[in-house]
């Protein structure tokens, strides 16, 4: 492949979200393959966006439901197009297929959006039975088997759209083994259409270079406020978990530490929760997330729903910061190895684990080492960069054969041209008549 077009759902912000870091890793991988890379997006230019021009990537603003994209991609004639999440494949996939039929079509799923949505719906269904806001925000995390999740997902519009996009593409990049298993065993997605690569960059594990137990203080949680699981976790902390944790310290006769909550784009409803008297500090944007994580003694990640790999927990491992999270938070994050802290789905267990980790140096050091073990023995067990490069080369060499084997993908592309295409053209014509 010589020329690659990436169509971004948003402009990458590696300091705002794990998705932004992931996208930058992919860009750097393609540049390392000596590819010319163009990045196009219909999103507005954002405050914290990475300057792609600075690393030799051509940037292009594009429009939704507009034939100007056809002219752009026809002139560009990329060898491959990478879609950032299934939404962009829906919008632009049929246009790419028309103008550049031989170009590889690659989907970066980030995480399985329909899985996250299914869990969110299950959580909301339980919350609807609560008598007041405090009870509503004290509901435990979603616990559902793969079969139960499939039952929830199989009739949903989002799951049908997302899985259809996976079939239409030549390859989908996955970051979660749990999600790959769900797609293959419940949605009948062929293994050849999926490629597991959780991370492409493997920073050195520097156990000696991080602050020790005595040099750290306070709890921390971090995550983009626009990401719904992160905002939900802040609400659970505010209404139930943090009061319980502070009570644990009081009962133990120890001065309660503070909770520092960082994340990009905090809305007014989040900043209004700031309450120093309760030790509940909404800090907002973190210029250096790793420095923030390294200075904290324990990371809290009480995720009640979600999917994929959790960037805050990866940052915690690299920073040598033990964490307390939920089963969903730890999903696809350890490969069965001992967790680098505690996994708790009940509020009482969560609070108790937070106190123990914060107060016991020997336990804290043991869990810190387990985080380094997870990085080394699970996430770094393979050179995913080399594996992905080889898979892309093989796909390029055998694209006709691989597409022929994916009849469902061919069928879905045929019908997509008769639906998504006509809808987009209708919207364009309507906008032109205004």
CSV table of C-alpha atoms in Angstrom, one decimal:
chain,number,residue,atom,x,y,z
A,1,UNK,CA,0.0,0.0,0.0
A,2,UNK,CA,1.4,3.4,-1.0
A,3,UNK,CA,-1.5,5.8,-0.3
A,4,UNK,CA,-3.9,5.6,2.7
A,5,UNK,CA,-7.0,7.7,3.4
A,6,UNK,CA,-8.3,7.7,7.0
A,7,UNK,CA,-11.8,9.0,7.5
A,8,UNK,CA,-12.1,10.2,11.1
A,9,UNK,CA,-15.3,10.4,13.1
A,10,UNK,CA,-13.5,13.2,14.9
A,11,UNK,CA,-10.0,14.8,14.7
A,12,UNK,CA,-7.7,12.8,16.9
A,13,UNK,CA,-7.1,14.1,20.4
A,14,UNK,CA,-4.6,11.7,22.1
A,15,UNK,CA,-4.5,13.8,25.3
A,16,UNK,CA,-8.3,13.7,25.6
A,17,UNK,CA,-9.3,10.0,25.1
A,18,UNK,CA,-8.0,6.5,24.5
A,19,UNK,CA,-9.7,6.6,21.1
A,20,UNK,CA,-7.5,9.6,20.2
A,21,UNK,CA,-4.4,7.8,21.3
A,22,UNK,CA,-5.4,4.7,19.3
A,23,UNK,CA,-6.0,6.7,16.1
A,24,UNK,CA,-2.6,8.4,16.4
A,25,UNK,CA,-1.0,5.0,16.8
A,26,UNK,CA,-2.6,3.8,13.6
A,27,UNK,CA,-1.4,6.9,11.8
A,28,UNK,CA,2.1,6.4,13.0
A,29,UNK,CA,2.0,2.7,12.0
A,30,UNK,CA,1.0,3.6,8.4
A,31,UNK,CA,3.7,6.3,8.2
A,32,UNK,CA,6.3,3.6,9.4
A,33,UNK,CA,5.1,1.5,6.5
A,34,UNK,CA,6.3,4.3,4.2
A,35,UNK,CA,2.7,5.1,3.2
A,36,UNK,CA,1.4,8.5,2.2
A,37,UNK,CA,-1.4,9.3,4.7
A,38,UNK,CA,-4.3,11.6,4.3
A,39,UNK,CA,-6.8,12.3,7.2
A,40,UNK,CA,-10.2,13.6,6.4
A,41,UNK,CA,-13.1,14.3,8.8
A,42,UNK,CA,-16.5,16.1,8.7
A,43,UNK,CA,-16.1,17.0,12.4
A,44,UNK,CA,-15.4,20.6,13.5
A,45,UNK,CA,-11.8,21.4,14.3
A,46,UNK,CA,-11.4,20.8,18.0
A,47,UNK,CA,-9.4,22.7,20.7
A,48,UNK,CA,-7.2,19.8,21.7
A,49,UNK,CA,-6.7,18.1,18.3
A,50,UNK,CA,-3.3,16.7,17.3
A,51,UNK,CA,-1.5,18.6,14.5
A,52,UNK,CA,-1.3,15.9,11.9
A,53,UNK,CA,0.4,18.2,9.4
A,54,UNK,CA,3.4,18.3,11.7
A,55,UNK,CA,4.1,14.6,11.2
A,56,UNK,CA,3.6,14.7,7.4
A,57,UNK,CA,-0.1,13.8,7.2
A,58,UNK,CA,-2.4,15.7,4.8
A,59,UNK,CA,-5.5,17.0,6.4
A,60,UNK,CA,-8.8,17.5,4.6
A,61,UNK,CA,-12.2,18.8,5.8
A,62,UNK,CA,-15.1,16.9,4.2
A,63,UNK,CA,-18.8,17.2,4.3
A,64,UNK,CA,-21.6,14.7,5.1
A,65,UNK,CA,-24.1,13.8,2.4
A,66,UNK,CA,-22.2,15.8,-0.3
A,67,UNK,CA,-20.9,14.6,-3.6
A,68,UNK,CA,-17.8,16.8,-3.2
A,69,UNK,CA,-16.4,13.8,-1.3
A,70,UNK,CA,-16.8,11.7,-4.5
A,71,UNK,CA,-14.6,14.1,-6.4
A,72,UNK,CA,-12.0,14.2,-3.6
A,73,UNK,CA,-11.6,10.5,-3.2
A,74,UNK,CA,-11.8,9.8,-7.0
A,75,UNK,CA,-8.8,12.2,-7.5
A,76,UNK,CA,-7.0,10.8,-4.5
A,77,UNK,CA,-7.4,7.1,-5.5
A,78,UNK,CA,-6.1,5.7,-2.2
A,79,UNK,CA,-4.9,2.0,-2.0
A,80,UNK,CA,-6.8,1.6,1.2
A,81,UNK,CA,-9.3,3.5,3.3
A,82,UNK,CA,-9.5,3.2,7.0
A,83,UNK,CA,-12.9,4.1,8.6
A,84,UNK,CA,-12.8,5.5,12.2
A,85,UNK,CA,-15.8,3.7,13.7
A,86,UNK,CA,-18.8,2.2,11.9
A,87,UNK,CA,-20.6,5.6,11.6
A,88,UNK,CA,-18.0,6.8,9.0
A,89,UNK,CA,-18.2,3.5,7.1
A,90,UNK,CA,-22.0,4.0,6.8
A,91,UNK,CA,-21.6,7.6,5.6
A,92,UNK,CA,-18.7,7.2,3.2
A,93,UNK,CA,-18.2,3.4,2.5
A,94,UNK,CA,-20.5,3.3,-0.5
A,95,UNK,CA,-18.9,6.3,-2.0
A,96,UNK,CA,-15.4,4.8,-1.6
A,97,UNK,CA,-16.7,1.5,-3.2
A,98,UNK,CA,-18.1,3.4,-6.2
A,99,UNK,CA,-15.0,5.7,-6.8
A,100,UNK,CA,-12.2,3.3,-5.6
A,101,UNK,CA,-13.6,-0.2,-5.9
A,102,UNK,CA,-10.2,-1.9,-5.5
A,103,UNK,CA,-9.1,0.0,-2.4
A,104,UNK,CA,-9.0,-2.0,0.8
A,105,UNK,CA,-11.7,-1.1,3.3
A,106,UNK,CA,-10.6,-1.3,6.9
A,107,UNK,CA,-12.7,-0.5,9.9
A,108,UNK,CA,-11.2,0.6,13.2
A,109,UNK,CA,-14.0,-0.3,15.7
A,110,UNK,CA,-12.4,1.4,18.7
A,111,UNK,CA,-14.8,-0.7,20.9
A,112,UNK,CA,-18.1,-2.4,20.0
A,113,UNK,CA,-20.5,0.5,20.3
A,114,UNK,CA,-23.6,-1.8,20.2
A,115,UNK,CA,-22.2,-3.8,23.2
A,116,UNK,CA,-21.7,-0.6,25.2
A,117,UNK,CA,-25.2,0.6,24.3
A,118,UNK,CA,-26.8,-2.8,25.2
A,119,UNK,CA,-25.2,-2.6,28.7
A,120,UNK,CA,-26.3,1.0,29.1
A,121,UNK,CA,-29.9,0.1,28.2
A,122,UNK,CA,-29.8,-2.7,30.8
A,123,UNK,CA,-28.5,-0.3,33.4
A,124,UNK,CA,-31.2,2.2,32.6
A,125,UNK,CA,-33.9,-0.4,32.8
A,126,UNK,CA,-32.8,-1.2,36.4
A,127,UNK,CA,-32.5,2.5,37.3
A,128,UNK,CA,-36.1,3.1,36.2
A,129,UNK,CA,-37.3,1.1,39.1
A,130,UNK,CA,-35.5,3.4,41.6
A,131,UNK,CA,-37.6,5.6,43.8
A,132,UNK,CA,-35.3,8.7,43.8
A,133,UNK,CA,-32.1,10.1,42.2
A,134,UNK,CA,-29.9,8.7,45.0
A,135,UNK,CA,-31.3,5.2,44.6
A,136,UNK,CA,-31.1,5.6,40.8
A,137,UNK,CA,-27.4,6.4,41.0
A,138,UNK,CA,-26.7,3.6,43.5
A,139,UNK,CA,-27.6,0.8,41.1
A,140,UNK,CA,-24.8,-1.8,40.7
A,141,UNK,CA,-23.0,-2.4,37.4
A,142,UNK,CA,-24.5,-4.5,34.7
A,143,UNK,CA,-23.8,-8.2,35.0
A,144,UNK,CA,-25.0,-10.0,31.9
A,145,UNK,CA,-23.7,-13.2,30.2
A,146,UNK,CA,-22.8,-13.2,26.5
A,147,UNK,CA,-26.1,-15.0,25.7
A,148,UNK,CA,-28.1,-12.3,27.6
A,149,UNK,CA,-26.1,-9.6,25.8
A,150,UNK,CA,-26.8,-11.1,22.4
A,151,UNK,CA,-30.5,-11.2,23.2
A,152,UNK,CA,-30.4,-7.5,24.1
A,153,UNK,CA,-28.3,-6.7,21.0
A,154,UNK,CA,-29.7,-8.8,18.2
A,155,UNK,CA,-32.9,-6.7,17.7
A,156,UNK,CA,-31.2,-3.3,18.2
A,157,UNK,CA,-30.7,-1.0,15.3
A,158,UNK,CA,-27.2,-0.1,16.3
A,159,UNK,CA,-26.0,-3.7,16.5
A,160,UNK,CA,-27.4,-4.5,13.1
A,161,UNK,CA,-25.8,-1.4,11.6
A,162,UNK,CA,-22.4,-2.1,13.3
A,163,UNK,CA,-22.2,-5.8,12.4
A,164,UNK,CA,-23.3,-4.9,8.8
A,165,UNK,CA,-20.4,-2.5,8.6
A,166,UNK,CA,-18.0,-5.1,9.8
A,167,UNK,CA,-19.2,-7.5,7.1
A,168,UNK,CA,-18.9,-4.8,4.4
A,169,UNK,CA,-15.3,-4.1,5.3
A,170,UNK,CA,-12.3,-6.3,4.3
A,171,UNK,CA,-10.9,-6.2,7.8
A,172,UNK,CA,-12.0,-4.8,11.2
A,173,UNK,CA,-9.5,-4.0,13.9
A,174,UNK,CA,-10.5,-5.1,17.4
A,175,UNK,CA,-9.1,-4.2,20.8
A,176,UNK,CA,-11.1,-6.7,22.9
A,177,UNK,CA,-10.9,-10.5,22.8
A,178,UNK,CA,-14.3,-10.6,24.6
A,179,UNK,CA,-15.9,-8.6,21.7
A,180,UNK,CA,-14.2,-10.8,19.1
A,181,UNK,CA,-15.6,-13.9,20.8
A,182,UNK,CA,-19.1,-12.3,20.9
A,183,UNK,CA,-19.0,-11.4,17.1
A,184,UNK,CA,-17.7,-14.8,16.1
A,185,UNK,CA,-19.9,-17.0,18.2
A,186,UNK,CA,-23.1,-15.1,18.4
A,187,UNK,CA,-23.2,-12.9,15.3
A,188,UNK,CA,-21.4,-15.4,13.0
A,189,UNK,CA,-18.7,-13.0,11.8
A,190,UNK,CA,-15.9,-15.0,10.2
A,191,UNK,CA,-12.5,-14.9,12.0
A,192,UNK,CA,-10.8,-13.7,8.8
A,193,UNK,CA,-12.7,-10.4,8.9
A,194,UNK,CA,-11.4,-9.6,12.4
A,195,UNK,CA,-7.9,-8.7,13.6
A,196,UNK,CA,-7.0,-8.3,17.2
A,197,UNK,CA,-4.5,-5.6,18.0
A,198,UNK,CA,-5.1,-3.9,21.4
A,199,UNK,CA,-2.1,-1.6,21.2
A,200,UNK,CA,0.5,-0.9,18.6
A,201,UNK,CA,2.9,1.1,20.8
A,202,UNK,CA,4.6,-0.6,23.7
A,203,UNK,CA,6.2,1.9,26.0
A,204,UNK,CA,9.0,0.6,28.2
A,205,UNK,CA,7.9,-0.7,31.6
A,206,UNK,CA,9.8,1.5,34.1
A,207,UNK,CA,9.0,0.1,37.5
A,208,UNK,CA,11.9,2.0,39.1
A,209,UNK,CA,11.0,5.3,37.5
A,210,UNK,CA,7.6,5.8,39.1
A,211,UNK,CA,7.0,7.4,42.6
A,212,UNK,CA,6.7,4.9,45.4
A,213,UNK,CA,3.8,4.5,47.9
A,214,UNK,CA,4.9,7.2,50.3
A,215,UNK,CA,5.4,9.8,47.6
A,216,UNK,CA,1.8,9.6,46.5
A,217,UNK,CA,-1.5,10.8,47.8
A,218,UNK,CA,-5.2,11.0,47.0
A,219,UNK,CA,-7.5,9.0,44.7
A,220,UNK,CA,-7.8,9.8,41.0
A,221,UNK,CA,-10.2,9.0,38.2
A,222,UNK,CA,-9.8,10.3,34.7
A,223,UNK,CA,-11.8,10.2,31.5
A,224,UNK,CA,-13.4,12.3,28.8
A,225,UNK,CA,-16.7,13.6,30.1
A,226,UNK,CA,-18.3,13.3,26.7
A,227,UNK,CA,-17.9,9.5,26.9
A,228,UNK,CA,-21.1,8.3,28.7
A,229,UNK,CA,-19.6,5.5,30.8
A,230,UNK,CA,-17.2,8.0,32.3
A,231,UNK,CA,-19.9,10.5,33.2
A,232,UNK,CA,-22.0,7.7,34.7
A,233,UNK,CA,-19.1,6.5,36.8
A,234,UNK,CA,-18.7,10.1,38.2
A,235,UNK,CA,-22.4,10.0,39.2
A,236,UNK,CA,-22.0,6.7,41.0
A,237,UNK,CA,-19.0,8.0,42.8
A,238,UNK,CA,-20.8,11.2,43.8
A,239,UNK,CA,-24.0,9.6,45.1
A,240,UNK,CA,-22.8,6.4,46.7
A,241,UNK,CA,-19.2,5.3,46.3
A,242,UNK,CA,-17.2,8.3,47.5
A,243,UNK,CA,-19.4,8.8,50.7
A,244,UNK,CA,-18.9,5.1,51.5
A,245,UNK,CA,-15.1,5.4,51.0
A,246,UNK,CA,-14.9,8.5,53.2
A,247,UNK,CA,-16.9,6.7,55.9
A,248,UNK,CA,-14.5,3.8,55.7
A,249,UNK,CA,-11.6,6.1,56.5
A,250,UNK,CA,-13.5,7.8,59.4
A,251,UNK,CA,-14.4,4.4,60.8
A,252,UNK,CA,-10.7,3.4,60.6
A,253,UNK,CA,-9.8,6.6,62.4
A,254,UNK,CA,-7.8,7.9,59.4
A,255,UNK,CA,-8.1,11.3,57.8
A,256,UNK,CA,-9.9,10.9,54.5
A,257,UNK,CA,-7.9,11.7,51.3
A,258,UNK,CA,-9.3,13.6,48.3
A,259,UNK,CA,-10.8,12.3,45.1
A,260,UNK,CA,-9.5,14.2,42.0
A,261,UNK,CA,-11.6,13.8,38.9
A,262,UNK,CA,-9.9,14.7,35.6
A,263,UNK,CA,-11.3,14.7,32.0
A,264,UNK,CA,-11.7,16.7,28.9
A,265,UNK,CA,-14.8,18.8,28.2
A,266,UNK,CA,-16.5,18.8,31.6
A,267,UNK,CA,-20.0,20.2,31.2
A,268,UNK,CA,-21.6,22.5,33.8
A,269,UNK,CA,-23.5,19.6,35.3
A,270,UNK,CA,-20.1,18.1,36.2
A,271,UNK,CA,-18.4,21.2,37.5
A,272,UNK,CA,-21.4,21.8,39.7
A,273,UNK,CA,-20.5,18.5,41.6
A,274,UNK,CA,-17.2,20.0,42.8
A,275,UNK,CA,-17.3,20.0,46.6
A,276,UNK,CA,-14.0,20.5,48.4
A,277,UNK,CA,-15.6,20.0,51.8
A,278,UNK,CA,-16.5,16.5,50.7
A,279,UNK,CA,-13.0,16.0,49.2
A,280,UNK,CA,-14.7,15.7,45.8
A,281,UNK,CA,-12.7,17.7,43.3
A,282,UNK,CA,-13.6,18.2,39.6
A,283,UNK,CA,-10.3,19.1,38.1
A,284,UNK,CA,-11.2,19.0,34.4
A,285,UNK,CA,-8.6,18.9,31.6
A,286,UNK,CA,-5.3,17.2,32.5
A,287,UNK,CA,-2.3,18.6,30.6
A,288,UNK,CA,-0.3,15.4,31.4
A,289,UNK,CA,-2.5,12.5,32.3
A,290,UNK,CA,0.5,10.3,33.1
A,291,UNK,CA,1.8,12.8,35.6
A,292,UNK,CA,-1.6,13.1,37.2
A,293,UNK,CA,-1.8,9.3,37.5
A,294,UNK,CA,1.7,8.9,38.8
A,295,UNK,CA,1.1,11.3,41.7
A,296,UNK,CA,-2.1,9.5,42.8
A,297,UNK,CA,-2.0,6.5,45.1
A,298,UNK,CA,-5.0,4.7,43.8
A,299,UNK,CA,-7.1,5.0,40.6
A,300,UNK,CA,-10.8,4.5,40.8
A,301,UNK,CA,-12.7,3.3,37.7
A,302,UNK,CA,-16.2,2.4,38.8
A,303,UNK,CA,-17.6,1.6,35.3
A,304,UNK,CA,-21.2,0.3,35.4
A,305,UNK,CA,-21.4,-0.2,31.6
A,306,UNK,CA,-19.0,0.1,28.7
A,307,UNK,CA,-16.9,-1.9,26.3
A,308,UNK,CA,-13.3,-2.3,24.9
A,309,UNK,CA,-10.1,-1.4,26.6
A,310,UNK,CA,-10.2,1.3,29.3
A,311,UNK,CA,-7.5,4.0,28.7
A,312,UNK,CA,-7.5,5.1,32.3
A,313,UNK,CA,-6.6,1.6,33.5
A,314,UNK,CA,-3.8,1.3,31.0
A,315,UNK,CA,-2.4,4.6,32.1
A,316,UNK,CA,-2.7,3.4,35.7
A,317,UNK,CA,-0.7,0.3,34.9
A,318,UNK,CA,2.1,2.2,33.1
A,319,UNK,CA,2.1,4.7,36.0
A,320,UNK,CA,2.4,2.0,38.6
A,321,UNK,CA,-0.9,3.0,40.2
A,322,UNK,CA,-3.1,0.2,41.5
A,323,UNK,CA,-6.8,0.5,40.7
A,324,UNK,CA,-10.2,-0.4,41.9
A,325,UNK,CA,-12.7,-1.2,39.1
A,326,UNK,CA,-15.6,-3.3,38.2
A,327,UNK,CA,-15.9,-6.5,36.2
A,328,UNK,CA,-16.8,-4.4,33.1
A,329,UNK,CA,-13.8,-2.2,33.8
A,330,UNK,CA,-11.4,-5.1,33.9
A,331,UNK,CA,-12.9,-6.9,30.9
A,332,UNK,CA,-10.3,-7.8,28.3
A,333,UNK,CA,-7.7,-6.0,30.4
A,334,UNK,CA,-5.7,-8.8,32.0
A,335,UNK,CA,-6.0,-12.1,30.1
A,336,UNK,CA,-6.8,-14.0,33.3
A,337,UNK,CA,-3.8,-12.7,35.2
A,338,UNK,CA,-4.2,-11.3,38.7
A,339,UNK,CA,-5.7,-7.8,38.7
A,340,UNK,CA,-3.5,-4.9,39.6
A,341,UNK,CA,-5.8,-3.8,42.4
A,342,UNK,CA,-9.3,-5.0,43.1
A,343,UNK,CA,-12.4,-5.8,41.0
A,344,UNK,CA,-15.7,-5.2,42.9
A,345,UNK,CA,-19.2,-4.8,41.6
A,346,UNK,CA,-20.9,-4.0,45.0
A,347,UNK,CA,-20.5,-0.6,46.5
A,348,UNK,CA,-19.5,-2.0,49.9
A,349,UNK,CA,-16.8,-4.2,48.4
A,350,UNK,CA,-15.6,-1.3,46.2
A,351,UNK,CA,-15.2,1.0,49.2
A,352,UNK,CA,-13.5,-1.6,51.3
A,353,UNK,CA,-11.0,-2.4,48.6
A,354,UNK,CA,-10.2,1.3,48.1
A,355,UNK,CA,-9.4,1.7,51.8
A,356,UNK,CA,-7.2,-1.4,51.9
A,357,UNK,CA,-5.2,-0.4,48.8
A,358,UNK,CA,-4.7,3.1,50.1
A,359,UNK,CA,-3.6,2.1,53.6
A,360,UNK,CA,-1.5,-1.0,53.1
A,361,UNK,CA,2.0,-0.5,51.5
A,362,UNK,CA,2.7,-4.2,51.0
A,363,UNK,CA,-0.6,-4.8,49.3
A,364,UNK,CA,-0.2,-1.7,47.2
A,365,UNK,CA,3.3,-2.8,46.0
A,366,UNK,CA,2.1,-6.3,45.2
A,367,UNK,CA,-0.8,-4.9,43.1
A,368,UNK,CA,1.6,-2.4,41.4
A,369,UNK,CA,3.8,-5.3,40.3
A,370,UNK,CA,0.8,-7.2,39.0
A,371,UNK,CA,0.0,-4.2,36.7
A,372,UNK,CA,3.5,-4.4,35.3
A,373,UNK,CA,3.0,-8.2,34.8
A,374,UNK,CA,-0.2,-7.6,32.9
A,375,UNK,CA,1.5,-5.2,30.5
A,376,UNK,CA,4.4,-7.6,30.0
A,377,UNK,CA,2.7,-10.9,29.8
A,378,UNK,CA,-0.7,-9.9,28.2
A,379,UNK,CA,-0.6,-6.7,26.3
A,380,UNK,CA,3.0,-7.0,25.2
A,381,UNK,CA,3.0,-10.8,24.5
A,382,UNK,CA,3.0,-10.1,20.7
A,383,UNK,CA,4.4,-7.5,18.4
A,384,UNK,CA,1.0,-6.4,17.1
A,385,UNK,CA,2.6,-3.8,14.8
A,386,UNK,CA,4.5,-6.4,12.8
A,387,UNK,CA,1.4,-8.8,12.8
A,388,UNK,CA,-0.9,-6.0,11.5
A,389,UNK,CA,1.6,-5.0,8.8
A,390,UNK,CA,1.8,-8.6,7.6
A,391,UNK,CA,-2.0,-9.0,7.6
A,392,UNK,CA,-2.4,-5.9,5.6
A,393,UNK,CA,0.1,-7.0,3.0
A,394,UNK,CA,-1.5,-10.4,2.8
A,395,UNK,CA,-4.9,-8.8,2.4
A,396,UNK,CA,-3.7,-6.6,-0.4
A,397,UNK,CA,-2.2,-9.5,-2.3
A,398,UNK,CA,-5.3,-11.7,-2.0
A,399,UNK,CA,-8.1,-9.1,-1.9
A,400,UNK,CA,-10.1,-10.7,-4.7
A,401,UNK,CA,-10.1,-14.1,-3.1
A,402,UNK,CA,-10.9,-12.8,0.4
A,403,UNK,CA,-13.8,-10.7,-0.9
A,404,UNK,CA,-15.2,-13.6,-2.8
A,405,UNK,CA,-15.2,-15.6,0.4
A,406,UNK,CA,-17.2,-12.9,2.1
A,407,UNK,CA,-20.6,-13.3,0.3
A,408,UNK,CA,-22.5,-11.7,3.1
A,409,UNK,CA,-20.3,-8.6,2.8
A,410,UNK,CA,-20.9,-8.4,-0.9
A,411,UNK,CA,-24.7,-8.8,-0.4
A,412,UNK,CA,-24.8,-6.0,2.3
A,413,UNK,CA,-22.7,-3.7,0.1
A,414,UNK,CA,-25.2,-4.2,-2.8
A,415,UNK,CA,-28.2,-3.4,-0.6
A,416,UNK,CA,-26.4,-0.5,1.1
A,417,UNK,CA,-26.1,1.2,-2.2
A,418,UNK,CA,-29.8,1.0,-2.6
A,419,UNK,CA,-30.6,2.5,0.9
A,420,UNK,CA,-27.8,4.6,2.4
A,421,UNK,CA,-26.8,5.9,-1.0
A,422,UNK,CA,-30.3,7.1,-1.9
A,423,UNK,CA,-30.8,8.6,1.5
A,424,UNK,CA,-27.6,10.6,1.3
A,425,UNK,CA,-28.4,11.8,-2.2
A,426,UNK,CA,-31.9,12.8,-1.1
A,427,UNK,CA,-30.4,14.8,1.8
A,428,UNK,CA,-28.0,16.5,-0.5
A,429,UNK,CA,-30.7,17.4,-3.0
A,430,UNK,CA,-32.9,18.8,-0.2
A,431,UNK,CA,-30.0,20.9,1.2
A,432,UNK,CA,-29.3,22.2,-2.3
A,433,UNK,CA,-32.9,23.4,-2.7
A,434,UNK,CA,-32.8,25.5,0.5
